[in-house]
Short mmCIF file of C-alpha atoms in Angstrom, two decimals:
data_model
loop_
_atom_site.label_atom_id
_atom_site.label_comp_id
_atom_site.label_asym_id
_atom_site.label_seq_id
_atom_site.Cartn_x
_atom_site.Cartn_y
_atom_site.Cartn_z
CA UNK A 259 2.02 -43.69 54.45
CA UNK A 260 0.93 -41.85 51.22
CA UNK A 261 -1.90 -40.01 52.62
CA UNK A 262 -1.61 -37.29 49.97
CA UNK A 263 -2.08 -39.96 47.22
CA UNK A 264 -4.71 -41.93 48.68
CA UNK A 265 -7.08 -38.75 49.40
CA UNK A 266 -6.74 -37.70 45.88
CA UNK A 267 -7.67 -40.93 44.76
CA UNK A 268 -10.89 -41.32 46.67
CA UNK A 269 -12.02 -37.65 47.31
CA UNK A 270 -10.20 -35.07 45.46
CA UNK A 271 -10.35 -36.21 42.08
CA UNK A 272 -14.00 -37.20 42.31
CA UNK A 273 -14.80 -33.84 43.71
CA UNK A 274 -13.06 -31.97 41.00
CA UNK A 275 -14.48 -34.12 38.39
CA UNK A 276 -18.05 -33.61 39.78
CA UNK A 277 -17.39 -29.77 39.49
CA UNK A 278 -15.90 -30.10 35.96
CA UNK A 279 -18.65 -32.07 34.59
CA UNK A 280 -21.27 -30.30 36.51
CA UNK A 281 -20.05 -26.69 35.06
CA UNK A 282 -19.54 -28.45 31.66
CA UNK A 283 -22.99 -29.78 31.56
CA UNK A 284 -24.56 -26.44 32.23
CA UNK A 285 -25.08 -25.75 28.61
CA UNK A 286 -27.65 -28.71 28.50
CA UNK A 287 -29.45 -27.36 31.64
CA UNK A 288 -29.86 -23.60 31.42
CA UNK A 289 -31.25 -23.60 27.98
CA UNK A 290 -34.27 -25.30 29.54
CA UNK A 291 -34.44 -23.64 32.86
CA UNK A 292 -31.87 -21.14 33.89
CA UNK A 293 -33.82 -19.83 36.68
CA UNK A 294 -33.77 -23.13 38.60
CA UNK A 295 -30.19 -23.19 38.75
CA UNK A 296 -29.23 -20.03 40.63
CA UNK A 297 -27.43 -20.31 43.79
CA UNK A 298 -29.11 -18.86 46.86
CA UNK A 299 -25.75 -17.52 47.92
CA UNK A 300 -22.48 -16.58 46.39
CA UNK A 301 -20.17 -17.14 49.33
CA UNK A 302 -18.98 -20.60 50.85
CA UNK A 303 -20.52 -21.40 54.30
CA UNK A 304 -17.63 -23.88 54.56
CA UNK A 305 -15.03 -21.21 54.65
CA UNK A 306 -15.37 -21.06 58.50
CA UNK A 307 -13.48 -24.26 58.44
CA UNK A 308 -10.62 -23.41 56.05
CA UNK A 309 -7.62 -21.53 57.36
CA UNK A 310 -6.85 -17.97 56.51
CA UNK A 311 -3.34 -19.31 55.24
CA UNK A 312 -4.92 -21.70 52.91
CA UNK A 313 -3.63 -21.35 49.29
CA UNK A 314 -6.92 -22.33 47.38
CA UNK A 315 -10.60 -23.02 48.03
CA UNK A 316 -13.11 -24.08 45.57
CA UNK A 317 -16.97 -24.27 46.16
CA UNK A 318 -19.62 -25.41 44.07
CA UNK A 319 -22.93 -23.72 45.37
CA UNK A 320 -25.69 -25.84 43.83
CA UNK A 321 -26.87 -29.44 44.45
CA UNK A 322 -25.49 -31.51 41.45
CA UNK A 323 -28.83 -33.32 41.30
CA UNK A 324 -30.54 -30.27 39.95
CA UNK A 325 -28.61 -30.87 36.92
CA UNK A 326 -31.20 -33.16 35.68
CA UNK A 327 -30.42 -32.68 32.05
CA UNK A 328 -27.19 -34.34 32.40
CA UNK A 329 -28.91 -37.59 33.09
CA UNK A 330 -29.77 -38.01 29.52
CA UNK A 331 -26.18 -38.12 28.52
CA UNK A 332 -25.42 -40.38 31.52
CA UNK A 333 -22.27 -38.18 32.45
CA UNK A 334 -23.44 -37.43 36.01
CA UNK A 335 -24.61 -41.00 36.54
CA UNK A 336 -21.34 -42.59 35.56
CA UNK A 337 -19.45 -40.09 37.67
CA UNK A 338 -21.44 -40.91 40.84
CA UNK A 339 -20.99 -44.48 40.28
CA UNK A 340 -17.37 -44.49 39.46
CA UNK A 341 -16.71 -42.12 42.34
CA UNK A 342 -18.08 -44.43 45.21
CA UNK A 343 -17.55 -47.73 43.53
CA UNK A 344 -14.54 -48.91 45.56
CA UNK A 345 -16.14 -47.83 48.56
CA UNK A 346 -19.40 -49.82 48.25
CA UNK A 347 -21.60 -46.65 48.54
CA UNK A 348 -24.66 -46.13 46.50
CA UNK A 349 -24.99 -42.51 45.69
CA UNK A 350 -28.76 -42.43 45.29
CA UNK A 351 -29.51 -44.21 48.42
CA UNK A 352 -26.86 -43.12 50.73
CA UNK A 353 -25.85 -39.56 49.80
CA UNK A 354 -28.61 -38.07 47.65
CA UNK A 355 -31.01 -37.91 50.64
CA UNK A 356 -29.09 -35.62 52.86
CA UNK A 357 -26.59 -33.66 50.27
CA UNK A 358 -27.32 -30.07 50.54
CA UNK A 359 -26.28 -27.02 48.27
CA UNK A 360 -22.55 -26.78 48.77
CA UNK A 361 -19.41 -28.98 47.92
CA UNK A 362 -16.23 -27.17 48.95
CA UNK A 363 -12.69 -28.22 48.42
CA UNK A 364 -9.67 -26.64 50.08
CA UNK A 365 -6.02 -27.19 50.43
CA UNK A 366 -5.93 -26.30 54.07
CA UNK A 367 -2.03 -26.39 54.44
CA UNK A 368 0.95 -26.89 52.56
CA UNK A 369 2.55 -29.55 54.88
CA UNK A 370 0.37 -31.27 57.52
CA UNK A 371 3.33 -32.22 59.89
CA UNK A 372 5.50 -29.22 59.02
CA UNK A 373 8.35 -31.69 58.78
CA UNK A 374 10.59 -30.93 55.62
CA UNK A 375 12.59 -34.19 56.06
CA UNK A 376 9.64 -36.34 54.98
CA UNK A 377 8.45 -34.15 52.15
CA UNK A 378 5.60 -31.82 51.70
CA UNK A 379 2.26 -33.42 52.35
CA UNK A 380 -0.60 -30.72 51.83
CA UNK A 381 -3.73 -31.18 53.72
CA UNK A 382 -6.99 -31.55 51.82
CA UNK A 383 -10.44 -30.80 53.14
CA UNK A 384 -13.76 -31.57 51.50
CA UNK A 385 -16.90 -30.09 53.03
CA UNK A 386 -20.51 -31.34 51.93
CA UNK A 387 -23.38 -29.42 53.27
CA UNK A 388 -26.13 -31.49 54.64
CA UNK A 389 -29.75 -30.98 54.94
CA UNK A 390 -30.48 -34.04 57.15
CA UNK A 391 -27.82 -34.43 59.73
CA UNK A 392 -29.08 -37.70 60.91
CA UNK A 393 -28.82 -39.34 57.63
CA UNK A 394 -25.34 -37.76 56.96
CA UNK A 395 -24.28 -39.24 60.29
CA UNK A 396 -25.50 -42.53 59.08
CA UNK A 397 -23.67 -42.15 55.95
CA UNK A 398 -20.41 -41.53 57.61
CA UNK A 399 -20.78 -44.62 59.96
CA UNK A 400 -21.68 -46.78 57.00
CA UNK A 401 -18.71 -45.57 54.98
CA UNK A 402 -16.13 -46.31 57.65
CA UNK A 403 -17.76 -49.68 58.51
CA UNK A 404 -17.51 -50.83 54.92
CA UNK A 405 -13.98 -49.74 54.99
CA UNK A 406 -13.43 -51.86 58.35
CA UNK A 407 -14.67 -54.81 56.65
CA UNK A 408 -12.43 -54.27 53.85
CA UNK A 409 -9.48 -54.45 56.28
CA UNK A 410 -9.03 -50.90 57.45
CA UNK A 411 -8.07 -50.16 61.19
CA UNK A 412 -10.60 -47.59 62.50
CA UNK A 413 -9.70 -44.92 64.97
CA UNK A 414 -12.61 -42.96 66.87
CA UNK A 415 -11.92 -39.96 69.07
CA UNK A 416 -14.23 -37.13 70.45
CA UNK A 417 -12.48 -33.56 69.67
CA UNK A 418 -14.38 -30.70 71.16
CA UNK A 419 -17.53 -32.30 71.26
CA UNK A 420 -17.20 -33.69 67.54
CA UNK A 421 -16.83 -37.39 66.85
CA UNK A 422 -14.09 -38.13 64.42
CA UNK A 423 -13.32 -41.31 62.58
CA UNK A 424 -10.33 -42.17 60.59
CA UNK A 425 -8.55 -45.45 59.47
CA UNK A 426 -4.82 -46.08 59.50
CA UNK A 427 -4.94 -48.00 56.51
CA UNK A 428 -1.87 -49.84 54.93
CA UNK A 429 0.20 -47.58 52.77
CA UNK A 430 -1.18 -49.13 49.44
CA UNK A 431 -4.89 -48.30 50.74
CA UNK A 432 -6.84 -45.16 50.96
CA UNK A 433 -6.38 -42.97 54.05
CA UNK A 434 -9.51 -41.17 55.23
CA UNK A 435 -10.83 -39.17 58.05
CA UNK A 436 -14.40 -37.97 58.44
CA UNK A 437 -16.83 -36.15 60.82
CA UNK A 438 -20.35 -34.58 60.79
CA UNK A 439 -19.70 -31.04 62.54
CA UNK A 440 -22.92 -29.52 63.84
CA UNK A 441 -26.09 -29.51 61.86
CA UNK A 442 -24.73 -28.20 58.47
CA UNK A 443 -21.69 -30.17 57.12
CA UNK A 444 -20.11 -33.47 56.72
CA UNK A 445 -16.16 -33.01 56.46
CA UNK A 446 -13.65 -35.41 54.96
CA UNK A 447 -9.95 -35.11 55.25
CA UNK A 448 -6.61 -36.90 54.41
CA UNK A 449 -5.50 -36.80 57.88
CA UNK A 450 -7.23 -36.46 61.41
CA UNK A 451 -5.17 -33.29 61.94
CA UNK A 452 -6.94 -31.66 59.32
CA UNK A 453 -10.15 -32.10 60.82
CA UNK A 454 -9.04 -31.09 64.17
CA UNK A 455 -7.56 -27.70 62.66
CA UNK A 456 -11.00 -27.32 60.80
CA UNK A 457 -12.88 -27.57 63.94
CA UNK A 458 -10.36 -25.15 65.72
CA UNK A 459 -11.06 -22.79 62.94
CA UNK A 460 -14.68 -22.61 63.71
CA UNK A 461 -14.15 -22.05 67.37
CA UNK A 462 -11.48 -19.56 66.92
CA UNK A 463 -12.89 -17.33 64.37
CA UNK A 464 -9.78 -15.16 64.03
CA UNK A 465 -8.17 -18.40 62.42
CA UNK A 466 -10.65 -19.01 59.53
CA UNK A 467 -10.80 -17.82 56.15
CA UNK A 468 -13.88 -15.56 56.74
CA UNK A 469 -11.92 -13.31 59.12
CA UNK A 470 -9.05 -12.57 56.52
CA UNK A 471 -9.28 -8.89 55.42
CA UNK A 472 -8.16 -10.29 51.88
CA UNK A 473 -10.99 -12.79 51.69
CA UNK A 474 -13.58 -10.28 53.13
CA UNK A 475 -12.46 -7.70 50.24
CA UNK A 476 -12.56 -10.37 47.72
CA UNK A 477 -16.23 -11.58 48.44
CA UNK A 478 -17.35 -7.81 47.91
CA UNK A 479 -16.63 -8.43 44.34
CA UNK A 480 -18.82 -11.44 43.88
CA UNK A 481 -21.92 -11.10 41.61
CA UNK A 482 -25.08 -12.50 42.82
CA UNK A 483 -26.17 -15.99 42.00
CA UNK A 484 -22.82 -17.41 41.15
CA UNK A 485 -22.83 -21.17 41.05
CA UNK A 486 -19.20 -21.79 41.83
CA UNK A 487 -16.49 -19.71 43.37
CA UNK A 488 -12.81 -20.16 44.04
CA UNK A 489 -10.43 -18.15 46.25
CA UNK A 490 -6.66 -18.00 45.77
CA UNK A 491 -4.09 -16.60 48.28
CA UNK A 492 -1.43 -15.75 45.49
CA UNK A 493 1.56 -15.34 47.79
CA UNK A 494 0.96 -18.83 49.32
CA UNK A 495 -0.02 -20.13 45.96
CA UNK A 496 3.46 -19.26 44.69
CA UNK A 497 5.05 -20.65 47.86
CA UNK A 498 3.37 -23.98 47.11
CA UNK A 499 4.80 -23.96 43.80
CA UNK A 500 8.29 -23.24 45.10
CA UNK A 501 8.72 -19.93 43.35
CA UNK A 502 10.29 -16.57 44.29
CA UNK A 503 8.23 -14.10 42.35
CA UNK A 504 10.39 -11.19 41.12
CA UNK A 505 7.35 -8.85 41.14
CA UNK A 506 4.13 -9.39 43.12
CA UNK A 507 1.49 -6.73 42.85
CA UNK A 508 -1.58 -8.84 43.49
CA UNK A 509 -2.13 -10.46 46.83
CA UNK A 510 -5.36 -12.59 46.14
CA UNK A 511 -7.88 -13.82 43.44
CA UNK A 512 -11.41 -14.62 43.57
CA UNK A 513 -13.45 -16.41 40.68
CA UNK A 514 -17.07 -16.81 40.31
CA UNK A 515 -18.97 -18.96 37.64
CA UNK A 516 -22.34 -17.21 36.79
CA UNK A 517 -24.75 -18.51 34.23
CA UNK A 518 -25.96 -16.26 31.16
CA UNK A 519 -28.58 -16.95 28.67
CA UNK A 520 -25.90 -17.15 25.82
CA UNK A 521 -23.26 -19.13 28.00
CA UNK A 522 -21.14 -19.30 31.07
CA UNK A 523 -19.26 -16.17 32.49
CA UNK A 524 -16.29 -16.79 34.72
CA UNK A 525 -15.75 -13.52 36.49
CA UNK A 526 -12.63 -12.67 38.52
CA UNK A 527 -11.01 -9.94 40.66
CA UNK A 528 -7.34 -9.46 41.50
CA UNK A 529 -6.80 -7.62 44.64
CA UNK A 530 -3.94 -5.38 45.59
CA UNK A 531 -3.19 -2.91 48.28
CA UNK A 532 -1.53 -0.50 45.64
CA UNK A 533 -3.80 1.81 43.67
CA UNK A 534 -4.51 0.40 40.19
CA UNK A 535 -4.22 2.94 37.14
CA UNK A 536 -6.08 1.60 34.00
CA UNK A 537 -3.90 1.49 30.90
CA UNK A 538 -6.38 3.70 28.99
CA UNK A 539 -9.81 5.36 29.48
CA UNK A 540 -12.44 2.61 29.53
CA UNK A 541 -14.66 2.12 26.15
CA UNK A 542 -18.12 2.38 26.08
CA UNK A 543 -18.55 0.50 22.91
CA UNK A 544 -16.55 -1.96 20.66
CA UNK A 545 -13.58 -0.14 18.81
CA UNK A 546 -14.36 0.90 15.27
CA UNK A 547 -10.98 -0.96 14.22
CA UNK A 548 -12.94 -4.22 14.38
CA UNK A 549 -14.79 -3.53 11.51
CA UNK A 550 -11.75 -4.32 9.21
CA UNK A 551 -11.22 -7.61 10.93
CA UNK A 552 -12.90 -10.48 8.75
CA UNK A 553 -15.25 -12.73 10.57
CA UNK A 554 -13.04 -15.69 9.54
CA UNK A 555 -10.41 -14.46 12.46
CA UNK A 556 -9.76 -17.10 14.79
CA UNK A 557 -8.10 -14.68 17.45
CA UNK A 558 -8.92 -10.96 17.74
CA UNK A 559 -7.62 -8.52 20.31
CA UNK A 560 -9.00 -4.97 20.45
CA UNK A 561 -8.85 -1.97 22.62
CA UNK A 562 -7.17 1.35 22.78
CA UNK A 563 -3.70 3.01 23.65
CA UNK A 564 -0.79 0.32 23.45
CA UNK A 565 1.79 2.82 24.32
CA UNK A 566 2.04 2.47 28.18
CA UNK A 567 1.17 -1.41 27.94
CA UNK A 568 4.28 -2.73 29.38
CA UNK A 569 3.88 -0.50 32.55
CA UNK A 570 0.34 -1.24 32.88
CA UNK A 571 -1.12 -3.18 36.06
CA UNK A 572 -2.58 -5.63 33.46
CA UNK A 573 1.05 -6.18 32.20
CA UNK A 574 2.23 -6.66 35.73
CA UNK A 575 -0.59 -9.11 36.44
CA UNK A 576 0.37 -11.14 33.50
CA UNK A 577 4.17 -11.43 34.46
CA UNK A 578 3.13 -12.48 37.86
CA UNK A 579 0.67 -15.04 36.68
CA UNK A 580 3.02 -16.41 34.16
CA UNK A 581 5.68 -16.79 36.73
CA UNK A 582 3.40 -18.70 39.00
CA UNK A 583 2.02 -21.01 36.39
CA UNK A 584 5.04 -21.73 34.42
CA UNK A 585 7.99 -20.91 36.80
CA UNK A 586 9.65 -18.90 33.85
CA UNK A 587 9.23 -16.01 31.32
CA UNK A 588 7.70 -18.46 28.81
CA UNK A 589 3.91 -18.35 28.58
CA UNK A 590 1.10 -19.35 26.51
CA UNK A 591 0.62 -16.03 24.74
CA UNK A 592 4.17 -15.99 23.27
CA UNK A 593 3.33 -19.32 21.79
CA UNK A 594 -0.09 -18.40 20.30
CA UNK A 595 1.37 -15.03 18.88
CA UNK A 596 4.30 -16.91 17.30
CA UNK A 597 3.54 -15.37 13.74
CA UNK A 598 3.96 -12.00 15.27
CA UNK A 599 7.04 -13.20 17.18
CA UNK A 600 8.66 -14.40 13.89
CA UNK A 601 7.87 -10.80 12.22
CA UNK A 602 9.64 -9.25 15.36
CA UNK A 603 12.74 -11.54 14.76
CA UNK A 604 12.88 -11.31 11.10
CA UNK A 605 12.55 -7.57 10.85
CA UNK A 606 14.85 -6.95 13.94
CA UNK A 607 12.22 -4.79 15.48
CA UNK A 608 10.96 -4.44 19.18
CA UNK A 609 7.14 -4.31 19.44
CA UNK A 610 7.08 -2.10 22.56
CA UNK A 611 9.48 0.50 21.16
CA UNK A 612 8.78 0.43 17.41
CA UNK A 613 5.23 -0.12 17.31
CA UNK A 614 3.28 0.06 20.57
CA UNK A 615 4.88 3.44 21.60
CA UNK A 616 2.93 5.19 18.85
CA UNK A 617 -0.41 3.46 18.99
CA UNK A 618 -2.40 5.72 21.26
CA UNK A 619 -5.92 5.42 19.92
CA UNK A 620 -8.06 2.47 18.86
CA UNK A 621 -6.31 -0.76 17.67
CA UNK A 622 -7.38 -4.40 16.56
CA UNK A 623 -4.81 -7.40 16.09
CA UNK A 624 -6.12 -10.55 14.62
CA UNK A 625 -4.80 -13.98 13.57
CA UNK A 626 -6.70 -15.97 10.53
CA UNK A 627 -6.21 -19.59 10.40
CA UNK A 628 -4.98 -21.13 7.19
CA UNK A 629 -6.03 -24.78 6.69
CA UNK A 630 -3.02 -25.34 4.34
CA UNK A 631 -0.40 -23.70 6.56
CA UNK A 632 0.76 -24.09 10.07
CA UNK A 633 1.29 -20.32 10.41
CA UNK A 634 -1.89 -18.03 10.61
CA UNK A 635 -2.12 -14.86 8.68
CA UNK A 636 -2.19 -11.61 10.79
CA UNK A 637 -3.84 -8.32 10.85
CA UNK A 638 -3.02 -4.96 12.61
CA UNK A 639 -5.46 -2.22 12.49
CA UNK A 640 -4.49 1.29 14.24
CA UNK A 641 -6.43 4.54 14.39
CA UNK A 642 -4.91 7.23 12.20
CA UNK A 643 -3.13 10.19 14.20
CA UNK A 644 0.16 12.16 13.65
CA UNK A 645 2.16 9.60 15.76
CA UNK A 646 0.63 6.76 13.57
CA UNK A 647 2.09 8.32 10.39
CA UNK A 648 5.63 8.83 12.17
CA UNK A 649 5.36 5.11 13.19
CA UNK A 650 4.61 4.25 9.65
CA UNK A 651 7.63 6.19 8.24
CA UNK A 652 9.67 4.56 10.98
CA UNK A 653 8.57 0.94 9.77
CA UNK A 654 9.28 2.00 6.21
CA UNK A 655 12.58 3.12 7.26
CA UNK A 656 13.29 -0.24 9.11
CA UNK A 657 11.97 -2.25 6.27
CA UNK A 658 14.45 -0.46 4.10
CA UNK A 659 17.32 -0.99 6.31
CA UNK A 660 16.61 -4.73 6.16
CA UNK A 661 16.94 -4.88 2.31
CA UNK A 662 13.13 -4.65 1.68
CA UNK A 663 11.76 -2.52 -1.21
CA UNK A 664 8.68 -0.49 -0.63
CA UNK A 665 6.38 -0.71 -3.77
CA UNK A 666 3.03 0.52 -4.48
CA UNK A 667 0.27 -1.62 -5.43
CA UNK A 668 -3.37 -1.66 -6.18
CA UNK A 669 -6.13 -3.82 -5.06
CA UNK A 670 -9.76 -3.16 -6.15
CA UNK A 671 -8.60 0.49 -6.81
CA UNK A 672 -7.20 0.58 -3.29
CA UNK A 673 -3.59 1.91 -3.21
CA UNK A 674 -1.44 -0.13 -0.99
CA UNK A 675 2.22 -0.05 0.28
CA UNK A 676 3.94 -3.52 0.06
CA UNK A 677 7.24 -4.32 1.78
CA UNK A 678 8.83 -6.78 -0.85
CA UNK A 679 11.94 -8.82 -1.04
CA UNK A 680 13.51 -10.00 -4.49
CA UNK A 681 14.92 -13.39 -4.57
CA UNK A 682 16.16 -15.60 -7.27
CA UNK A 683 14.88 -19.18 -8.32
CA UNK A 684 16.88 -21.54 -10.26
CA UNK A 685 15.95 -24.42 -12.61
CA UNK A 686 17.74 -26.91 -14.71
CA UNK A 687 17.48 -26.10 -18.39
CA UNK A 688 17.63 -28.66 -21.28
CA UNK A 689 19.53 -26.28 -23.49
CA UNK A 690 23.32 -26.22 -23.54
CA UNK A 691 23.65 -23.27 -21.32
CA UNK A 692 22.45 -25.27 -18.18
CA UNK A 693 20.90 -23.51 -15.41
CA UNK A 694 18.28 -20.65 -15.91
CA UNK A 695 17.43 -17.93 -13.37
CA UNK A 696 14.11 -16.04 -12.62
CA UNK A 697 13.50 -13.23 -10.18
CA UNK A 698 10.78 -13.54 -7.63
CA UNK A 699 9.11 -10.98 -5.69
CA UNK A 700 8.12 -12.04 -1.95
CA UNK A 701 5.90 -9.99 0.11
CA UNK A 702 6.72 -9.61 3.58
CA UNK A 703 4.04 -7.16 4.61
CA UNK A 704 1.46 -4.49 3.35
CA UNK A 705 -0.15 -1.48 4.60
CA UNK A 706 -3.15 0.83 3.47
CA UNK A 707 -5.36 3.61 4.78
CA UNK A 708 -8.99 2.89 5.07
CA UNK A 709 -11.24 5.62 6.61
CA UNK A 710 -9.54 6.63 9.64
CA UNK A 711 -7.44 3.71 10.14
CA UNK A 712 -4.10 2.34 8.97
CA UNK A 713 -4.30 -1.46 8.19
CA UNK A 714 -1.27 -3.85 8.10
CA UNK A 715 -1.22 -7.40 7.01
CA UNK A 716 0.93 -10.25 6.54
CA UNK A 717 -0.02 -10.97 2.81
CA UNK A 718 -1.81 -9.99 -0.48
CA UNK A 719 -4.75 -12.63 0.13
CA UNK A 720 -5.45 -11.32 3.67
CA UNK A 721 -5.40 -7.75 2.42
CA UNK A 722 -7.80 -8.87 -0.47
CA UNK A 723 -10.04 -10.37 1.92
CA UNK A 724 -10.42 -7.22 4.09
CA UNK A 725 -10.97 -5.06 0.96
CA UNK A 726 -13.53 -7.43 -0.73
CA UNK A 727 -15.64 -8.63 2.20
CA UNK A 728 -16.39 -5.37 3.86
CA UNK A 729 -20.04 -6.67 4.80
CA UNK A 730 -18.62 -9.77 6.43
CA UNK A 731 -16.48 -8.40 9.42
CA UNK A 732 -16.22 -9.69 13.14
CA UNK A 733 -18.05 -6.88 14.51
CA UNK A 734 -21.16 -7.91 12.50
CA UNK A 735 -20.78 -11.66 13.35
CA UNK A 736 -23.76 -12.78 15.46
CA UNK A 737 -21.49 -15.08 17.62
CA UNK A 738 -19.10 -12.13 18.51
CA UNK A 739 -21.94 -9.83 19.08
CA UNK A 740 -23.50 -12.40 21.58
CA UNK A 741 -20.16 -12.87 23.36
CA UNK A 742 -19.39 -9.23 23.90
CA UNK A 743 -22.90 -8.53 24.89
CA UNK A 744 -22.12 -10.66 28.08
CA UNK A 745 -19.20 -8.43 29.00
CA UNK A 746 -20.13 -5.45 31.13
CA UNK A 747 -19.63 -1.82 29.74
CA UNK A 748 -17.51 0.18 29.97
CA UNK A 749 -14.42 -2.08 29.72
CA UNK A 750 -10.84 -2.06 28.29
CA UNK A 751 -11.59 -3.95 25.07
CA UNK A 752 -11.74 -7.68 24.22
CA UNK A 753 -9.63 -10.75 23.50
CA UNK A 754 -11.82 -13.00 21.51
CA UNK A 755 -11.09 -16.59 20.47
CA UNK A 756 -13.10 -18.60 18.15
CA UNK A 757 -12.51 -22.13 19.47
CA UNK A 758 -13.68 -24.04 16.48
CA UNK A 759 -11.41 -22.18 14.02
CA UNK A 760 -8.29 -22.06 16.22
CA UNK A 761 -8.44 -25.40 18.06
CA UNK A 762 -5.92 -27.09 15.63
CA UNK A 763 -3.54 -24.01 15.90
CA UNK A 764 -3.79 -24.00 19.81
CA UNK A 765 -3.11 -27.60 19.77
CA UNK A 766 0.11 -27.30 17.60
CA UNK A 767 1.40 -24.35 19.83
CA UNK A 768 0.29 -25.66 23.42
CA UNK A 769 0.47 -29.40 23.28
CA UNK A 770 -0.66 -29.84 26.89
CA UNK A 771 -3.91 -28.49 25.78
CA UNK A 772 -4.86 -31.77 24.37
CA UNK A 773 -4.58 -33.26 27.64
CA UNK A 774 -6.82 -30.59 29.21
CA UNK A 775 -9.50 -31.35 26.47
CA UNK A 776 -9.48 -34.93 27.37
CA UNK A 777 -10.12 -34.09 31.02
CA UNK A 778 -12.82 -31.65 30.11
CA UNK A 779 -14.29 -33.33 26.87
CA UNK A 780 -18.01 -32.53 27.59
CA UNK A 781 -17.08 -28.81 27.83
CA UNK A 782 -14.56 -28.58 25.03
CA UNK A 783 -16.71 -30.61 22.60
CA UNK A 784 -19.41 -27.86 22.90
CA UNK A 785 -17.30 -24.77 23.43
CA UNK A 786 -17.84 -22.30 20.32
CA UNK A 787 -15.71 -19.45 21.57
CA UNK A 788 -14.44 -17.49 24.51
CA UNK A 789 -14.06 -13.65 25.10
CA UNK A 790 -11.95 -12.01 27.77
CA UNK A 791 -12.19 -8.34 28.90
CA UNK A 792 -11.28 -6.31 31.89
CA UNK A 793 -13.61 -3.84 33.61
CA UNK A 794 -14.83 -2.23 36.92
CA UNK A 795 -13.97 0.88 38.62
CA UNK A 796 -12.47 -0.36 42.04
CA UNK A 797 -8.88 1.25 42.42
CA UNK A 798 -7.89 -1.74 44.61
CA UNK A 799 -8.95 -4.58 42.30
CA UNK A 800 -8.42 -5.71 38.87
CA UNK A 801 -11.62 -7.17 37.78
CA UNK A 802 -12.34 -8.92 34.42
CA UNK A 803 -14.18 -11.86 33.11
CA UNK A 804 -14.18 -14.56 30.60
CA UNK A 805 -17.21 -15.57 28.74
CA UNK A 806 -17.73 -19.04 27.31
CA UNK A 807 -20.10 -19.26 24.35
CA UNK A 808 -21.52 -22.81 23.79
CA UNK A 809 -22.82 -24.24 20.57
CA UNK A 810 -26.48 -24.46 21.49
CA UNK A 811 -26.78 -21.06 23.18
#
């Protein structure tokens, strides 16, 4: 019996869609009345039903009917209708009267029967808080009676004082088990064993997630008023994916979604038993290098001290995360930074050794989309120092060894050094001599000094934009200023992505993104930018956030 497939079809997909659409629809609601959509608690009450060995638990901590502004777009109404259409359930009549302020979905076990011969069948648990236990019991009875009328064979049992109802449907039909536990929660699962285990977890507190030291440490990182929270047990997530991680520094992760007057902040903490050392001292304000990044940038990365980046805890986290997500060393960043990777390959350089090693002060890196080219332009700004001067000399030497010439240029009275390559171009001539030749100069990169910064660019057009549009920098852009204002200070710098300018580039480099956009269409249609940063002072947790700025905020 394909219990995993059927439960996803009826409950899991619907619950996830409910969370996605609800979160995606926040931009409509909080502009009108953000104070009305603050969760009364940041922690899941249903965690007592979930095993401490659960790989992942996701909770939405507000009643979806409080998103009244969604009704005008009919997104929420359509979801409610489609979710319960096959069951003959009317959401407004049968569920709305009793549904409380929490919807929690968890994978409770990697294999329900622990029998490897019949394949891995994860256990899924959906917990809905109830504010009217009698009406929620009526709903469970109604749901299963309708399934019985549709041909399902029902089974009823009493387990430790709780009435469990399930059906042993045919393989091609949905399989479902349900129960009302106490006065607070309605539970659904894809197997009665999952429900029995949930009840055991309540009655034996040392089994449930709330007794886990990792979960207890993680919940201390949660901000107040979070509307949704997710907890991941990272070693078990890796096991679920069938991965053996070569390096595992972080044991768990907790994510919280918090409304902000300008957008939505997804705050996360990665917890470890080792002491975390930040890659550089925290910054109390945005780096000055950003003043040389044009507002037209689609992607900008800023911070200080790249010299120890490869050995930092951030780098270790990234290696662990990409191995978990992709199962290999290939990752999204390597695709997004393809222009820089091409430079590295063409010049025969190693970024960590030949560039990052001498960047000990402020820096900013940016990609500028080009409508006529598939490859964006790049900018690299670094704070001047003795090591930077030595680094520039080293790059000049590498350029010369690759057959490039170092030529002085002047743009708007600014002296510039250009790495150029001479090439020949041929064309057929009408005269008897036949073919004629011409010499062309191709710029492979440029650099110049402005104030206390050395600036590198990919081409003359980009350098000209920096020099001639000094009053139109990214740091003065209202959208960027609003985005970084949502990130706590001090922090380790920012990764800023302008979605409207980078969408086409991202879709070309990461094709699967198009599928993600379809699933989260209401959200991506209104996403303006996202900003990532790392902050916090806990030496046992790497804390950071992603701020999503939406079009009407």
